[in-house]
CSV table of C-alpha atoms in Angstrom, one decimal:
chain,number,residue,atom,x,y,z
A,29,UNK,CA,0.0,0.0,0.0
A,30,UNK,CA,2.8,2.4,0.9
A,31,UNK,CA,4.6,1.7,-2.4
A,32,UNK,CA,1.5,2.4,-4.4
A,33,UNK,CA,1.0,5.8,-2.7
A,34,UNK,CA,4.7,6.7,-3.2
A,35,UNK,CA,4.5,5.8,-6.9
A,36,UNK,CA,1.3,7.7,-7.3
A,37,UNK,CA,2.8,10.7,-5.6
A,38,UNK,CA,5.9,10.6,-7.9
A,39,UNK,CA,3.7,10.3,-11.0
A,40,UNK,CA,1.6,13.3,-9.9
A,41,UNK,CA,4.7,15.3,-9.1
A,42,UNK,CA,6.1,14.6,-12.6
A,43,UNK,CA,2.8,15.6,-14.3
A,44,UNK,CA,2.6,18.8,-12.3
A,45,UNK,CA,6.2,19.7,-13.2
A,46,UNK,CA,5.5,19.1,-16.9
A,47,UNK,CA,2.2,21.1,-16.7
A,48,UNK,CA,4.1,24.0,-15.1
A,49,UNK,CA,6.9,23.9,-17.7
A,50,UNK,CA,4.2,23.9,-20.5
A,51,UNK,CA,2.7,27.0,-18.9
A,52,UNK,CA,6.0,28.8,-18.4
A,53,UNK,CA,7.6,27.7,-21.8
A,54,UNK,CA,4.8,26.7,-24.2
A,55,UNK,CA,7.2,26.6,-27.2
A,56,UNK,CA,10.1,24.3,-27.9
A,57,UNK,CA,12.6,24.1,-30.7
A,58,UNK,CA,11.4,22.3,-33.9
A,59,UNK,CA,12.6,18.7,-34.0
A,60,UNK,CA,13.1,18.8,-37.8
A,61,UNK,CA,15.2,22.0,-38.2
A,62,UNK,CA,16.6,22.1,-34.6
A,63,UNK,CA,15.1,25.6,-34.2
A,64,UNK,CA,16.7,27.2,-37.2
A,65,UNK,CA,13.6,27.6,-39.4
A,66,UNK,CA,15.3,25.9,-42.3
A,67,UNK,CA,17.2,22.7,-42.9
A,68,UNK,CA,19.7,21.5,-45.3
A,69,UNK,CA,19.2,18.8,-47.9
A,70,UNK,CA,21.0,15.5,-47.2
A,71,UNK,CA,22.0,15.2,-50.9
A,72,UNK,CA,23.3,18.7,-51.4
A,73,UNK,CA,24.6,20.4,-48.2
A,74,UNK,CA,24.6,23.9,-49.8
A,75,UNK,CA,20.9,24.0,-50.5
A,76,UNK,CA,18.6,24.8,-47.6
A,77,UNK,CA,14.8,25.1,-47.6
A,78,UNK,CA,12.2,26.4,-45.2
A,79,UNK,CA,11.0,24.0,-42.6
A,80,UNK,CA,7.5,22.7,-43.3
A,81,UNK,CA,6.7,21.7,-39.7
A,82,UNK,CA,7.4,25.0,-37.9
A,83,UNK,CA,6.6,27.3,-40.9
A,84,UNK,CA,10.1,29.0,-40.7
A,85,UNK,CA,9.7,30.1,-37.0
A,86,UNK,CA,12.0,27.4,-35.5
A,87,UNK,CA,9.5,26.9,-32.7
A,88,UNK,CA,6.6,24.5,-32.2
A,89,UNK,CA,3.9,24.2,-29.5
A,90,UNK,CA,4.6,21.5,-26.9
A,91,UNK,CA,2.1,18.6,-26.7
A,92,UNK,CA,1.0,19.5,-23.2
A,93,UNK,CA,0.2,23.1,-24.3
A,94,UNK,CA,-1.8,21.8,-27.3
A,95,UNK,CA,-3.8,19.6,-25.0
A,96,UNK,CA,-4.3,22.5,-22.6
A,97,UNK,CA,-5.5,24.9,-25.4
A,98,UNK,CA,-7.9,22.3,-26.8
A,99,UNK,CA,-9.4,21.7,-23.3
A,100,UNK,CA,-9.8,25.4,-22.8
A,101,UNK,CA,-11.5,25.7,-26.2
A,102,UNK,CA,-13.9,22.9,-25.5
A,103,UNK,CA,-14.7,24.4,-22.1
A,104,UNK,CA,-15.5,27.8,-23.6
A,105,UNK,CA,-17.6,26.2,-26.3
A,106,UNK,CA,-19.7,24.3,-23.7
A,107,UNK,CA,-20.6,27.5,-21.9
């Protein structure tokens, strides 16, 4: 019983820490272009093109922040 409570507490602490980090820093570097907004072709290193995933910003919304925004939108639509 004590191990279950400890494990639950650890999981809740990790989830709370992730939620707080999503509130404080909602954006992260794009995983495709590493935050540069463009990436180089593998065949020709001199050619670079805009990143399709981040739309040339170099930043993407984190998954937790996307879920939070969707939940807020649903809550507002229900009222």
